[in-house]
Short mmCIF file of C-alpha atoms and ligand atoms in Angstrom, two decimals:
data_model
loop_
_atom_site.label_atom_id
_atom_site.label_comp_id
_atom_site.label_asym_id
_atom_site.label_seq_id
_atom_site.Cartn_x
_atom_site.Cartn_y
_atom_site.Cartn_z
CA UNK R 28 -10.45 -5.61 18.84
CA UNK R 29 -9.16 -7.42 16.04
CA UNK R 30 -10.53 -6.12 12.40
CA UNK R 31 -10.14 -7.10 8.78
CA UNK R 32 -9.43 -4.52 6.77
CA UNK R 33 -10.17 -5.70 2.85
CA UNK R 34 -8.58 -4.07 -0.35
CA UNK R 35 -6.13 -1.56 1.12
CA UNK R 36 -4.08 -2.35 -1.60
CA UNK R 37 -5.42 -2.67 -5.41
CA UNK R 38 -4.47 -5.43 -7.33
CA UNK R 39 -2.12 -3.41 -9.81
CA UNK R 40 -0.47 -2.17 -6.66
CA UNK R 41 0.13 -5.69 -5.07
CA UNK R 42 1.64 -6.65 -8.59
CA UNK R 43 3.60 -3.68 -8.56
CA UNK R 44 5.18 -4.64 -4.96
CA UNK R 45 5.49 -8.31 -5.62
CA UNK R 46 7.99 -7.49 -8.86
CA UNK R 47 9.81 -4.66 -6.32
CA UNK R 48 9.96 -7.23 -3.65
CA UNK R 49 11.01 -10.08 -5.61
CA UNK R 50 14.18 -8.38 -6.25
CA UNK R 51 15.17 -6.98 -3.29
CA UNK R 52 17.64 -8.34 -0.98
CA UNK R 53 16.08 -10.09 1.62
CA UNK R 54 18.62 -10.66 5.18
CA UNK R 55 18.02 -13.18 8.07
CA UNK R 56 14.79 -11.57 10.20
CA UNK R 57 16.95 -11.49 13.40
CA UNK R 58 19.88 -9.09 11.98
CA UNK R 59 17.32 -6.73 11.79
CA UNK R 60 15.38 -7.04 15.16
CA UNK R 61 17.57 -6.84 18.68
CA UNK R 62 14.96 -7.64 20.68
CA UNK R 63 13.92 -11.17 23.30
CA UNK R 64 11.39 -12.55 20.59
CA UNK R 65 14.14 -13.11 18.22
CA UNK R 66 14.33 -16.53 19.44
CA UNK R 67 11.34 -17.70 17.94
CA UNK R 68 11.98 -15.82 14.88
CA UNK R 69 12.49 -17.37 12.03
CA UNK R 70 11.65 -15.31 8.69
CA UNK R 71 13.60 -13.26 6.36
CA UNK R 72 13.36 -9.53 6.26
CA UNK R 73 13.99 -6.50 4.26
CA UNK R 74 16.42 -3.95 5.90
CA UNK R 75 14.38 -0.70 6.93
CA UNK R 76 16.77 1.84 5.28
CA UNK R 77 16.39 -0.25 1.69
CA UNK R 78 15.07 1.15 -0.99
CA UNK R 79 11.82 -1.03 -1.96
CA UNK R 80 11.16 -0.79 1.70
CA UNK R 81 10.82 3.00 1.87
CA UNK R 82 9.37 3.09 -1.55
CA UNK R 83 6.56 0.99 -1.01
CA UNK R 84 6.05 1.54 2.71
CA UNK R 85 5.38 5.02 1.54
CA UNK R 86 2.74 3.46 -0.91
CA UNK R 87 1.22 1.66 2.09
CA UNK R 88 1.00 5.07 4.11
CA UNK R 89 -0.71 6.92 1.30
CA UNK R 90 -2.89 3.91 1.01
CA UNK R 91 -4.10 3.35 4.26
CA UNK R 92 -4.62 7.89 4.89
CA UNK R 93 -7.38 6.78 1.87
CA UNK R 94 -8.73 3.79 4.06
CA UNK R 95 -11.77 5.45 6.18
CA UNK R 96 -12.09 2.16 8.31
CA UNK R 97 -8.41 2.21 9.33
CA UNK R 98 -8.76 5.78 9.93
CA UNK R 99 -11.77 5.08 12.27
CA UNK R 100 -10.55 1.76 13.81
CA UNK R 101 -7.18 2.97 14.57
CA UNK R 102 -7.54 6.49 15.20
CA UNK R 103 -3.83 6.60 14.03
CA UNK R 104 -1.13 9.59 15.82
CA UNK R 105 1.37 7.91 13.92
CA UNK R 106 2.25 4.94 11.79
CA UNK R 107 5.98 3.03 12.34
CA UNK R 108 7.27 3.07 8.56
CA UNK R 109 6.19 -0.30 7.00
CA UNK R 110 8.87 -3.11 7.09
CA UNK R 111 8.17 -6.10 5.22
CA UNK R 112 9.24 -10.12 5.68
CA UNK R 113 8.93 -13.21 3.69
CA UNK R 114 8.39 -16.45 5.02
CA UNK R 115 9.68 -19.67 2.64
CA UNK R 116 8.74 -23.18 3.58
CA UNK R 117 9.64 -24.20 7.04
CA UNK R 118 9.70 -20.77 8.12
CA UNK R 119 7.64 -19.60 11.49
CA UNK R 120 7.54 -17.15 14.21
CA UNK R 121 6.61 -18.69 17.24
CA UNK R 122 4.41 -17.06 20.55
CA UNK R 123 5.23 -13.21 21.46
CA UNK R 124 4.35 -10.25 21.84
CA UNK R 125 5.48 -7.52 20.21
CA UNK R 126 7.80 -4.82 21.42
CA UNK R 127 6.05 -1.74 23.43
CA UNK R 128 8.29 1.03 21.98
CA UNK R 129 9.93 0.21 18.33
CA UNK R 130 12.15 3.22 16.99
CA UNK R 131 13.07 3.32 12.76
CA UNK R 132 16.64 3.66 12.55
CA UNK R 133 16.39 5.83 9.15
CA UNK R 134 13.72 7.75 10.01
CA UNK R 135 13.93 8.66 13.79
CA UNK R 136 10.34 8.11 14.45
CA UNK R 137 9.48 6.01 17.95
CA UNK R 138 6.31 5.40 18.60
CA UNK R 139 4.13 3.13 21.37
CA UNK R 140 3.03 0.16 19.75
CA UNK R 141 -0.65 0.41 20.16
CA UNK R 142 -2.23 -1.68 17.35
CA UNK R 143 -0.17 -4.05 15.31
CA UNK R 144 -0.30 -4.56 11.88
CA UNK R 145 -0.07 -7.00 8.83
CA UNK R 146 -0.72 -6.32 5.22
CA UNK R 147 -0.92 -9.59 3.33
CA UNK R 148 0.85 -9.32 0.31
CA UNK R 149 0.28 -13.20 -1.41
CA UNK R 150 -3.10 -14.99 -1.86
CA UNK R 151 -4.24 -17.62 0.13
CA UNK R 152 -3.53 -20.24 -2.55
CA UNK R 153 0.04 -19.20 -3.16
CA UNK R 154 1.18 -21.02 0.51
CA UNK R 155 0.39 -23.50 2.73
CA UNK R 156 0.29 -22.94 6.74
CA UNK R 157 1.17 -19.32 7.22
CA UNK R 158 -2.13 -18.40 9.35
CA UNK R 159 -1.14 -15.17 11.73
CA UNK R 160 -2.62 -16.76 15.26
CA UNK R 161 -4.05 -14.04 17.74
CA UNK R 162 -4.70 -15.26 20.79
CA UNK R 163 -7.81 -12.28 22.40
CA UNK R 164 -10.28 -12.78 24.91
CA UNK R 165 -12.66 -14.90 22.53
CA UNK R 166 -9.69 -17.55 22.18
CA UNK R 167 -7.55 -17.80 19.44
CA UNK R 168 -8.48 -16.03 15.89
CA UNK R 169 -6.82 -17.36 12.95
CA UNK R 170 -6.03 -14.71 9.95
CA UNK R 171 -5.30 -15.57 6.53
CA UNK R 172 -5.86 -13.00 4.49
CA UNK R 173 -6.22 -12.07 0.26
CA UNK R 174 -3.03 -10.57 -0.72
CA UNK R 175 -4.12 -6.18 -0.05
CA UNK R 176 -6.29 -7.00 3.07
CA UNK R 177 -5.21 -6.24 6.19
CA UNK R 178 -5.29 -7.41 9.55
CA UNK R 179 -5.28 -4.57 12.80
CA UNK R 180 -5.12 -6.50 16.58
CA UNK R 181 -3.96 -5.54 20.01
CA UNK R 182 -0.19 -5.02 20.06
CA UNK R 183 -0.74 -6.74 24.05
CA UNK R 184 -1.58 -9.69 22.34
CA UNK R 185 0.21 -13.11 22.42
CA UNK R 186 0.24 -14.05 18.25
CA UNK R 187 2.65 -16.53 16.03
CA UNK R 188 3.22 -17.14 12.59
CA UNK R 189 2.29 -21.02 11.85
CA UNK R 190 5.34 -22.63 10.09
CA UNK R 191 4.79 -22.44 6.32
CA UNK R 192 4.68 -25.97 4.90
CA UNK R 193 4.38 -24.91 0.69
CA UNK R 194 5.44 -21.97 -0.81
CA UNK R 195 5.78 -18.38 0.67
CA UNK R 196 4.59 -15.83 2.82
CA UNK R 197 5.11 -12.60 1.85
CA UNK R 198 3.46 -9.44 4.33
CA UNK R 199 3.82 -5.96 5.11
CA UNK R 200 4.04 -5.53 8.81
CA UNK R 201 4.16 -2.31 11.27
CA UNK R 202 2.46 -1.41 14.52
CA UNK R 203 0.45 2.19 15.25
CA UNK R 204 0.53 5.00 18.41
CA UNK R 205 -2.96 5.67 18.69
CA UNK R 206 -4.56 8.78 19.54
CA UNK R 207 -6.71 6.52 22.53
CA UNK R 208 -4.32 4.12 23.90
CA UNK R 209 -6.51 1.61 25.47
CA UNK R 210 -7.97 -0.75 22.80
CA UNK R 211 -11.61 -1.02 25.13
CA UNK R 212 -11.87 2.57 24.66
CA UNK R 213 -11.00 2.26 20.90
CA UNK R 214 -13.45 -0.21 20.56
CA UNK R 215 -16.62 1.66 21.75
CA UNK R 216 -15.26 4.45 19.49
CA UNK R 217 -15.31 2.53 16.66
CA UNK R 218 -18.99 1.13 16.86
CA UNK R 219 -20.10 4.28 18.28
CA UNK R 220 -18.41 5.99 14.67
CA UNK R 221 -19.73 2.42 12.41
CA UNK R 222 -23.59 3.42 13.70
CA UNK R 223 -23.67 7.11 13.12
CA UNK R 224 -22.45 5.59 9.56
CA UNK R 225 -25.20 3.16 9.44
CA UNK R 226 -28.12 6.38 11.07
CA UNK R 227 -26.89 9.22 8.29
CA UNK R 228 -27.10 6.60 5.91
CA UNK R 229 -30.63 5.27 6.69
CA UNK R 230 -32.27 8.40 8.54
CA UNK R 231 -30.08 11.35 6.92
CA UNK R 232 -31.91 13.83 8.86
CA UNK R 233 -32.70 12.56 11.90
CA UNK R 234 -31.93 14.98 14.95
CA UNK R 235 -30.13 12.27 16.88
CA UNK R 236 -27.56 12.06 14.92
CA UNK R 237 -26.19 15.71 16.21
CA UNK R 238 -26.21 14.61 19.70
CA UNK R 239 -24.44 11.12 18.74
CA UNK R 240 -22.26 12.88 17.00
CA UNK R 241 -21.46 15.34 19.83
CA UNK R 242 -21.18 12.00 22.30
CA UNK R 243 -18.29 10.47 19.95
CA UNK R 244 -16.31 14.05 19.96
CA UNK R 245 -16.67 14.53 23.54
CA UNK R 246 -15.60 10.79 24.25
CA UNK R 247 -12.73 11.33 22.11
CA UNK R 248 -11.91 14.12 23.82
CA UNK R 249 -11.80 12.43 27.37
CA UNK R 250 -10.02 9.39 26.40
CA UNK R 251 -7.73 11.13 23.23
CA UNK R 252 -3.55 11.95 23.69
CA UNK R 253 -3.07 14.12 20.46
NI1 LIG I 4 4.79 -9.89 16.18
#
């Protein structure tokens, strides 16, 4: 499943981390990451133990424990800290995948990369090229996203960066262990959750809703690795 996630961020809050970002010190994207995509990487990154980094990836963490459809989409165990890249003209990542276990250096934390992540942080208008490519089962989705949205997609899936051609790219970017590891199973979960939204909202007291509501928390309970 790949979902938008709008306004994560406010707009005060993406001004905020624009002026933190704009003086931080960016390094080459491949000091930071050991790992076989580094090949087609080519992007700038902050170091994970800097400052602005754990400042506002905090910020992001607070923000998305207030975002009920991340909450319900990801069913998140545990979120990697939030690292953040830029992308200037000519930049691009090419075709990977991402890496199935990612550990944080400062922090300790390792976690299974079930759902990737990216936070856009710039406006449309602001670059040129830039689109994050997801390749899924329904062909190839193209995400370009205002600057606070969010995009959440299968961390199995094949996805590039397209090479930036005015301007830049600047993104918050982490992945998620979920507490249901397969994505199909998250996905039924999900719409199953979105309609009993949609019933308490329309019919508030109709008797079905107990017995859908029993149906998600027993499915949850089959397929869920607290
Ligand atoms: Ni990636």
């Amino acid at each position: 499943m790949l979902l938008q996630i709008p306004g994560v961020l406010t707009p005060e809050q993406v001004a905020h981390f624009r002026s933190r970002l704009d003086g931080a010190g960016w390094v080459d994207g491949n000091i930071t990451s050991g790992y076989q995509s580094a090949k087609a990487k080519f992007n700038e990154q902050l170091p994970d133990e800097s400052a602005e980094a754990r400042e506002l990836g905090e910020a992001i963490l607070v923000a998305l424990s207030r975002t009920p459809l991340f909450m319900a989409a990801a069913l998140p165990k545990q979120v990697f800290p939030p690292l953040f890249n830029r992308y200037r003209q000519g930049m691009t990542f090419g075709n990977h995948v991402d890496s199935a276990i990612r550990s944080h250096g400062p922090t300790g934390v390792r976690i299974r990369t079930d759902i990737s992540a990216t936070l856009f942080l710039c406006a449309p208008g602001e670059y040129d090229g830039g689109e994050l490519l997801v390749e899924d089962t329904y062909g190839v989705q193209r995400v370009k996203l205002d600057a606070g949205s969010m995009v959440l997609y299968p961390a199995t899936s094949v996805h590039r960066v397209e090479p930036i051609t005015r301007g830049t790219r600047l993104a918050s970017f982490f992945w998620i262990q979920s507490l249901v590891r397969d994505d199909g199973q998250r996905s039924v979960l999900f719409d199953l959750d979105m309609a009993i939204i949609r019933l308490t909202k329309d019919h508030p007291g109709d008797p079905a809703l107990i017995s859908l509501t029993g149906v998600y928390n027993n499915l949850l309970r089959m397929w869920g690795q607290p």
